[in-house]
XYZ file of C-alpha atoms in Angstrom:
417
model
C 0.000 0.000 0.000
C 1.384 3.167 -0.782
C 1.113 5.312 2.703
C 2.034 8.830 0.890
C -0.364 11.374 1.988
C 0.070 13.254 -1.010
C -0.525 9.939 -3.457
C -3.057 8.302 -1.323
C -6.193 10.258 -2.368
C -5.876 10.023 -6.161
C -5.134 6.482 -5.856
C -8.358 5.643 -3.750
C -9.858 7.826 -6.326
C -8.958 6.246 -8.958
C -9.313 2.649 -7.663
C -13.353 3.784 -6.969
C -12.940 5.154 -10.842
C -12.254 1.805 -11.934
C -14.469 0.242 -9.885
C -17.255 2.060 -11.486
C -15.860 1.821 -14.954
C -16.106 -2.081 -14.387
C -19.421 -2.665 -12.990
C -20.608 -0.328 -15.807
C -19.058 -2.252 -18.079
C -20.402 -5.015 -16.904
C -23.623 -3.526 -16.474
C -23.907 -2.841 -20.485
C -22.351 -6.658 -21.628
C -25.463 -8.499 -19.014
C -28.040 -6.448 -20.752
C -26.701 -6.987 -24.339
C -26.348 -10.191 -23.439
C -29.757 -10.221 -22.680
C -31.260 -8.732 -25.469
C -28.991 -10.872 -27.892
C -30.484 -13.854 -29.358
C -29.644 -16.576 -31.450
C -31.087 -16.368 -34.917
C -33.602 -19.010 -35.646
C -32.974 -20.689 -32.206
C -29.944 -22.903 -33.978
C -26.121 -22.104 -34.184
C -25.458 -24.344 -37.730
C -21.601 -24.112 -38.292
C -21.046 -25.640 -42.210
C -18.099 -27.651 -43.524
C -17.455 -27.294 -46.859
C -14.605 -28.420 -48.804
C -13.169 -30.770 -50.568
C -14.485 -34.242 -50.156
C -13.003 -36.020 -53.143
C -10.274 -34.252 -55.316
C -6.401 -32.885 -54.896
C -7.051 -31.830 -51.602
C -9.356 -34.466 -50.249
C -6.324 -36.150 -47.729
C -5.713 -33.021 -46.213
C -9.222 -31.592 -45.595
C -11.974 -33.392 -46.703
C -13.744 -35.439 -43.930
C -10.790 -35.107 -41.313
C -12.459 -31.463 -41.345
C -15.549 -32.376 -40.806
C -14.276 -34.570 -38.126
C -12.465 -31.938 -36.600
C -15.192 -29.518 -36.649
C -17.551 -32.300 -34.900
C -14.710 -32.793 -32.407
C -14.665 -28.576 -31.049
C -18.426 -28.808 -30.969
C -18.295 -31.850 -28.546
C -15.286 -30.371 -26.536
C -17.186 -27.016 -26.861
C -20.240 -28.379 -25.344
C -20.937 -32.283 -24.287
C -25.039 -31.673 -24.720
C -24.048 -29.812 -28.423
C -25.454 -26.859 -27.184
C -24.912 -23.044 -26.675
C -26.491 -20.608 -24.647
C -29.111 -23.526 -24.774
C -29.377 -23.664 -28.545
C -28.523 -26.716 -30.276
C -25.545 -26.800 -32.306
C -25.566 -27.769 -35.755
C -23.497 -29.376 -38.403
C -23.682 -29.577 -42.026
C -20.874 -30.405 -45.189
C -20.561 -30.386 -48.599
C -18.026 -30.753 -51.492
C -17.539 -27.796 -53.480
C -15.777 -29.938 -56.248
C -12.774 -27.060 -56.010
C -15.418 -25.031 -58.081
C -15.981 -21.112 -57.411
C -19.960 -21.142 -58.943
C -20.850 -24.160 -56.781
C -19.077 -23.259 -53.307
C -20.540 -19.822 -53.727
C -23.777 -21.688 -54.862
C -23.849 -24.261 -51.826
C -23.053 -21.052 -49.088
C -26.275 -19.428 -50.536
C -28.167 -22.336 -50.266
C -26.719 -23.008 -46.834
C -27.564 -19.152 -45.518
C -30.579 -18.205 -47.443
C -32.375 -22.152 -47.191
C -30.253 -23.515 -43.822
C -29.365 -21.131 -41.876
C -26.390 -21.507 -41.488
C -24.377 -19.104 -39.904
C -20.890 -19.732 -40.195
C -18.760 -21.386 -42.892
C -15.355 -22.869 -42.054
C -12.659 -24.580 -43.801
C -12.535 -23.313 -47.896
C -9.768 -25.263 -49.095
C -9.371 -23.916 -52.381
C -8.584 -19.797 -53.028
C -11.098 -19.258 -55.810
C -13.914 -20.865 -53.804
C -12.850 -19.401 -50.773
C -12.935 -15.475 -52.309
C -16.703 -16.954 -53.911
C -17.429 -17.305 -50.010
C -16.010 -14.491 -48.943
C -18.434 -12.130 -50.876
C -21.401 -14.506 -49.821
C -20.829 -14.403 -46.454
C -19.469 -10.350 -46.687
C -23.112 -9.713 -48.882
C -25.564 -11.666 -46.390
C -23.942 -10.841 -42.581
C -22.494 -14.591 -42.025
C -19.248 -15.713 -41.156
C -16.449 -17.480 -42.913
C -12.894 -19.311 -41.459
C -10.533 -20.565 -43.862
C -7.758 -23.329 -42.920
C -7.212 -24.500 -46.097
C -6.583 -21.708 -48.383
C -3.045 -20.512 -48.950
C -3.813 -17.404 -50.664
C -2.418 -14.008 -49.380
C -5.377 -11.724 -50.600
C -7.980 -13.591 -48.432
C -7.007 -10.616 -45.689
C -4.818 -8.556 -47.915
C -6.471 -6.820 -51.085
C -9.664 -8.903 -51.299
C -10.452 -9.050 -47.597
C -13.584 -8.236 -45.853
C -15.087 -8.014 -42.388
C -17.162 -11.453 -41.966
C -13.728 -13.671 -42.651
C -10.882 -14.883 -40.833
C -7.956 -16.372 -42.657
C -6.524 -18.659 -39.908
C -4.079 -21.168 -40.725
C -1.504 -19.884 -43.189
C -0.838 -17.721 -46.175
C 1.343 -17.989 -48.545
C 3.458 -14.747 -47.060
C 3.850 -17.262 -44.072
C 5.081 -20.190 -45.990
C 7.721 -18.142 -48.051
C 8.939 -15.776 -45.115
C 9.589 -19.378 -43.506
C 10.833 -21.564 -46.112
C 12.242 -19.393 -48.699
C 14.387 -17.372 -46.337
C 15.941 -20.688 -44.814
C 16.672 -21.935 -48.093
C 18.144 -19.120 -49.437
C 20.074 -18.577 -46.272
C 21.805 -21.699 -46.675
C 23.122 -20.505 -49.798
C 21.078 -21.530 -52.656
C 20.105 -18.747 -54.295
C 18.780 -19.046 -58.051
C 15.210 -20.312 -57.804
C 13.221 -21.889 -60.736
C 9.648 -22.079 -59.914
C 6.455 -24.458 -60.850
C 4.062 -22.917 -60.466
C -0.329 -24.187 -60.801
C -2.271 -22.153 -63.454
C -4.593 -20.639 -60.740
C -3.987 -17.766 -58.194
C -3.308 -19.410 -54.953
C -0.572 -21.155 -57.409
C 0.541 -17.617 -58.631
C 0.112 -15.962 -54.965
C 2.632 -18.579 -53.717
C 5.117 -18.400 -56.764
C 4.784 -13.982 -56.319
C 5.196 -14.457 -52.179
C 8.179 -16.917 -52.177
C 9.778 -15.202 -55.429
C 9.498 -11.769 -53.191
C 11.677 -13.279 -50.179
C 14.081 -14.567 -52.629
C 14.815 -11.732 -53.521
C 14.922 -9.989 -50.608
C 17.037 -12.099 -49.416
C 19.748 -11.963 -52.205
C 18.650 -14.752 -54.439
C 17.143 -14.315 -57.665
C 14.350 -16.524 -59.654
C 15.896 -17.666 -63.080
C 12.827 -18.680 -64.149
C 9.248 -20.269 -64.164
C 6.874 -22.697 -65.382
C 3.112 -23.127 -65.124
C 0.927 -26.033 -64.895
C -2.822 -26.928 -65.250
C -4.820 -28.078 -62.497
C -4.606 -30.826 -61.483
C -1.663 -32.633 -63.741
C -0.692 -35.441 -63.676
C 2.425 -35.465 -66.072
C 5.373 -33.057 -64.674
C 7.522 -34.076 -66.967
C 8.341 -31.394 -69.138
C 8.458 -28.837 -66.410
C 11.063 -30.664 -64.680
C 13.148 -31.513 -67.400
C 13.035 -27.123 -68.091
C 13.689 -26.553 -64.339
C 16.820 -29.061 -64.496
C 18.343 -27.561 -67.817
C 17.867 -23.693 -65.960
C 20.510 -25.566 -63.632
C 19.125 -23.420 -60.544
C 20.322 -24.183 -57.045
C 16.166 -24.843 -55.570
C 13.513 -25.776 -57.888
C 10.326 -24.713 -55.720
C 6.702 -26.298 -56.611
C 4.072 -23.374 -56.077
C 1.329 -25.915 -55.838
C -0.394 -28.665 -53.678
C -1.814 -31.780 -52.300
C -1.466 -34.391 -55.068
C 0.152 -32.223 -57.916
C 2.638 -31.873 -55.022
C 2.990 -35.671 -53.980
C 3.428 -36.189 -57.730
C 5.491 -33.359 -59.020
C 8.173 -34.625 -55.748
C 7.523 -38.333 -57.265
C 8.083 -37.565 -60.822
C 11.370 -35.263 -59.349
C 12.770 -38.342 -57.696
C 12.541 -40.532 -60.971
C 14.734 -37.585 -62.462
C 16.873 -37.576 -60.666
C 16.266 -34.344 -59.147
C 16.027 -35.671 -55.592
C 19.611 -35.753 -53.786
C 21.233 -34.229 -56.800
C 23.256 -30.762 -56.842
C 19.438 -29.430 -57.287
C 17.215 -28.863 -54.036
C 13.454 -29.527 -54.333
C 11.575 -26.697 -52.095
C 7.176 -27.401 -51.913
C 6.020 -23.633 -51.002
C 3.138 -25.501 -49.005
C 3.425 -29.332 -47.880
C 0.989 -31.316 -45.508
C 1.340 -33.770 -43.409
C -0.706 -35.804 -45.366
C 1.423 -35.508 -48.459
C 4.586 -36.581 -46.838
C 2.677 -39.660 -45.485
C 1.669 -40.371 -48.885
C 5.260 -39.734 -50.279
C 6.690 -42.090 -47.322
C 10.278 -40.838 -45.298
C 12.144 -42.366 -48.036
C 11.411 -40.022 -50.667
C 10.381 -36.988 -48.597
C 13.133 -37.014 -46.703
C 15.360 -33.555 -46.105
C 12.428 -31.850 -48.048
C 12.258 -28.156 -45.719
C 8.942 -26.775 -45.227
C 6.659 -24.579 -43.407
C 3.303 -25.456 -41.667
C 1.200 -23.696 -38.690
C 0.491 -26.953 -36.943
C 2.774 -30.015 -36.197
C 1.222 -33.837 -34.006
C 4.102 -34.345 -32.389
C 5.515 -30.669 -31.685
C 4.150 -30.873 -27.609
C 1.837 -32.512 -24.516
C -1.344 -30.821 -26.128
C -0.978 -31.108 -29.431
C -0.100 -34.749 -28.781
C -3.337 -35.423 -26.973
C -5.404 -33.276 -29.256
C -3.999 -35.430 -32.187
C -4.351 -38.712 -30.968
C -8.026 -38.136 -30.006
C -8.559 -36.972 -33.904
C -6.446 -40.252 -35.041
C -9.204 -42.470 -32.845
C -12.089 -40.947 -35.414
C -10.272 -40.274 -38.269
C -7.607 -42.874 -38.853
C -4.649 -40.544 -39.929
C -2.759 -38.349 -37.794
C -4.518 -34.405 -38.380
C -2.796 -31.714 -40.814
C -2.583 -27.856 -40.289
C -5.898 -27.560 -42.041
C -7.717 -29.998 -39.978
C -6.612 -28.362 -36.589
C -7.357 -24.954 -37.919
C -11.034 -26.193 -38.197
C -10.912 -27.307 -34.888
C -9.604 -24.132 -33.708
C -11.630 -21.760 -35.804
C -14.736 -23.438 -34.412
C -14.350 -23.942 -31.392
C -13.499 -20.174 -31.107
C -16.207 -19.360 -32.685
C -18.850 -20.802 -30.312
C -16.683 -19.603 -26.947
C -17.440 -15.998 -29.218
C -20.977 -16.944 -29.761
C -21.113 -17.879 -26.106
C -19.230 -14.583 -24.703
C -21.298 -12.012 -26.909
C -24.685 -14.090 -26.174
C -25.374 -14.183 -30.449
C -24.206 -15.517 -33.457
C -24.751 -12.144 -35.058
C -21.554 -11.667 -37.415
C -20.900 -8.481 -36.115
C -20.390 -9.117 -32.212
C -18.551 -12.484 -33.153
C -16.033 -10.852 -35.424
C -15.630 -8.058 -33.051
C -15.138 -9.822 -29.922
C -12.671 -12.294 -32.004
C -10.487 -9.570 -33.252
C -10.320 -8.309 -29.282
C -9.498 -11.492 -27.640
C -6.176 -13.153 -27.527
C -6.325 -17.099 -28.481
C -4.921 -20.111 -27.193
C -6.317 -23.037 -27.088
C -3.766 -25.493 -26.816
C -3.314 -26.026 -31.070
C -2.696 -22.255 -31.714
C -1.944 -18.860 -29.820
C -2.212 -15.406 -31.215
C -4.699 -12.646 -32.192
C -7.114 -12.017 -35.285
C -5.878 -8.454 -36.768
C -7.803 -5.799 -37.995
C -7.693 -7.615 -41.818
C -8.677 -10.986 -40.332
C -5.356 -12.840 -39.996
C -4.739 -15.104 -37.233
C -1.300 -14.370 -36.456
C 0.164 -17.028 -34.747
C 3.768 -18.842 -35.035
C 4.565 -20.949 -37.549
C 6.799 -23.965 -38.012
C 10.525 -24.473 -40.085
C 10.418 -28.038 -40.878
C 12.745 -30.991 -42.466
C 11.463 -34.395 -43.245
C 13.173 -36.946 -41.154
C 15.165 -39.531 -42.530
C 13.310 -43.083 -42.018
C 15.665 -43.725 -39.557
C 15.203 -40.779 -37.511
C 11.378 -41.706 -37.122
C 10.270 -43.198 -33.954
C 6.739 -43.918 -35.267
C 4.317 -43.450 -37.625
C 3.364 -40.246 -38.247
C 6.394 -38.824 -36.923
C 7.584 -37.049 -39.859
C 9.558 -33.878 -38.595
C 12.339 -31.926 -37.409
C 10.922 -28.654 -36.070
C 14.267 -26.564 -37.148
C 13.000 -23.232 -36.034
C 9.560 -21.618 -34.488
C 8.888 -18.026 -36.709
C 7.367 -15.866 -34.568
C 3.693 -14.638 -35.104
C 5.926 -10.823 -36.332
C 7.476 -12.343 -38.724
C 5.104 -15.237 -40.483
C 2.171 -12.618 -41.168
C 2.689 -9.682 -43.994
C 3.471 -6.291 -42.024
C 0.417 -4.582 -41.412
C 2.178 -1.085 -42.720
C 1.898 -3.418 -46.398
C -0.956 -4.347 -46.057
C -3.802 -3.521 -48.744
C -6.809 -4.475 -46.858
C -9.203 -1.626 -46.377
C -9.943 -2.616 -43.164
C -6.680 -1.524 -41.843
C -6.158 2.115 -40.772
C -2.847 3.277 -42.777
């Protein structure tokens, strides 16, 4: 206690100031609480994604799983505030006209009041603008692409796995680092493809490499022949594959029957899952260096978390599975602490409340990116695994800072230059 005479009247004033401040605070959240309501006495939460193409192994039903998983640990009765908790999927075929068709449906015929998941970048911009246009909700794990909260983002979304700024600031820079410094990119034919190729080709260079040159493929493809055979002849130190799921497992196939794989030549995958490199096996993944938000094996909770999903799911989770666990279960403990699922008070009391919940820790920003760290990875070599499923060195944690683009870059008209 301080016993000045001439500090111990403000203080007590001020303590009495705060005091007040509080209960009035608290005074206003019980009666909006009270007059909030949830909309048509349900909170429906939909899944949708993709359930049977290039992405399937790293999404598809592990995120429905996942999602069905954070409502249960959310709420054993599947309930909130004492409404019943809802959940609905589709596949949106990696289609922009039938994601954005489905989340219509879903809002306009369902009621559905929050989409999560959106593997995919041009479905998940489709679902952006449905959910922006009708007052809903939308959290993306599986989307790499950096305009989801930079040029194209909106209020009603939250991009909150990874981006591709986060995969090149992490892999690119520790590549480069080492010394290899002429990059040859392959790059998919769509924009989260392009994104990744523009974001890792940017670090390159800022960290005093250069890109020699590029290729682009459709999507998917299964023949990487002749792209390979152009990145060898560039002779560049990293050939980097701007692409995923299984144009990734068979771009890294079709490099190891080249010869490209533990050659002079280093194979970099912008974005890997866990899933691909269990697909791949250690033998041919191994000393591939990537980044990812979410590791199994990286502690206690992630551990436990993980092994719980492996009981339902049968395969250990990716980045994009847990980030549907996260995103919904912090989604209802918003639903929950606002007393509505109106988009508004979710989003706001998101973007005010630190997160950890024992997968991820960080905060939502003003343009809807979950900051959080990220991982620097290298496939272990099979005789460095102790089990299945354990796949990785972590080779360096990239703090929250330094895995999300700078806010002073940032084109999202959300944030106040």
């Amino acid at each position: 206690m301080d016993r000045n005479p001439g500090k111990g009247r403000p203080i007590a004033a001020a303590t009495k100031l705060a005091v007040a401040r509080c209960a009035f605070a608290v005074g206003i959240l019980g009666t909006a609480a009270a007059q909030a309501a949830i909309t048509d006495d349900v909170v429906k939460i939909g899944v949708l994604t993709d359930m049977s193409g290039t992405y399937a192994d790293f999404t598809g039903q592990g995120a429905v799983i996942a999602a069905r998983m954070a409502i249960q640990d959310f709420s054993g009765d599947r309930t909130v505030l004492g409404k019943k908790i809802e959940l609905v999927s589709a596949d949106h075929q990696n289609k922009a006209d039938v994601g954005a068709e489905r989340a219509r449906s879903w809002i306009d015929r369902d009621k559905v009041d929050v989409i999560t998941e959106l593997v995919t970048t041009n479905v998940a911009l489709a679902v952006m603008d449905v959910v922006a246009q009708k007052g809903k909700v939308a959290l993306i794990s599986g989307s790499a692409s950096l305009p989801i909260t930079n040029e194209r983002c909106n209020a009603n979304t939250v991009h909150w796995v990874y981006d591709s700024y986060g995969l090149a600031a992490g892999t690119a820079k520790a590549v480069v680092g080492s010394g290899k410094k002429n990059w040859y990119f392959i790059a998919a034919d769509y924009a989260a493809g392009a994104a990744m190729m523009d974001g890792a080709a940017k670090v390159v260079v800022a960290s005093g490499g250069k890109v020699v040159g590029s290729s682009k493929h459709p999507f998917p493809s299964s023949d990487f022949s002749s792209f390979l055979l152009s990145a060898q002849a560039s002779k560049a130190d990293v050939i980097a594959l701007a692409n995923g799921g299984q144009d990734t497992i068979t771009a890294i196939k079709q490099a190891a029957e080249f010869g490209i794989i533990g050659s002079a030549q280093t194979l970099v995958p912008i974005v890997l899952f866990i899933n691909d490199v269990h697909a791949l096996g250690l033998q041919t993944a191994q000393g591939l260096t990537l980044t990812e938000g979410f590791y199994w094996n990286r502690d206690d909770k992630t551990r436990a978390w993980s092994r719980r999903f492996y009981e339902h799911a049968g395969t250990m989770p990716s980045m994009a599975h847990a980030g549907v666990y996260s995103s919904v279960l912090n989604y209802l403990r918003a639903v929950e602490k606002t007393g509505s699922d109106e988009a508004g008070a979710v989003m706001q009391y998101l973007k005010s409340t630190p997160i950890d919940d024992g997968l991820f820790k960080g905060e939502i920003r003003a343009d809807g990116k979950f900051a959080h760290e990220m991982l620097l990875l290298e496939v272990k070599k099979p005789a460095e695994s102790a089990e299945q499923w354990d796949y990785y060195h972590v080779r360096a944690v990239i703090p929250a800072a330094d895995s999300a683009l700078p806010l002073a870059q940032s084109k999202c008209p959300l944030v106040r230059q």
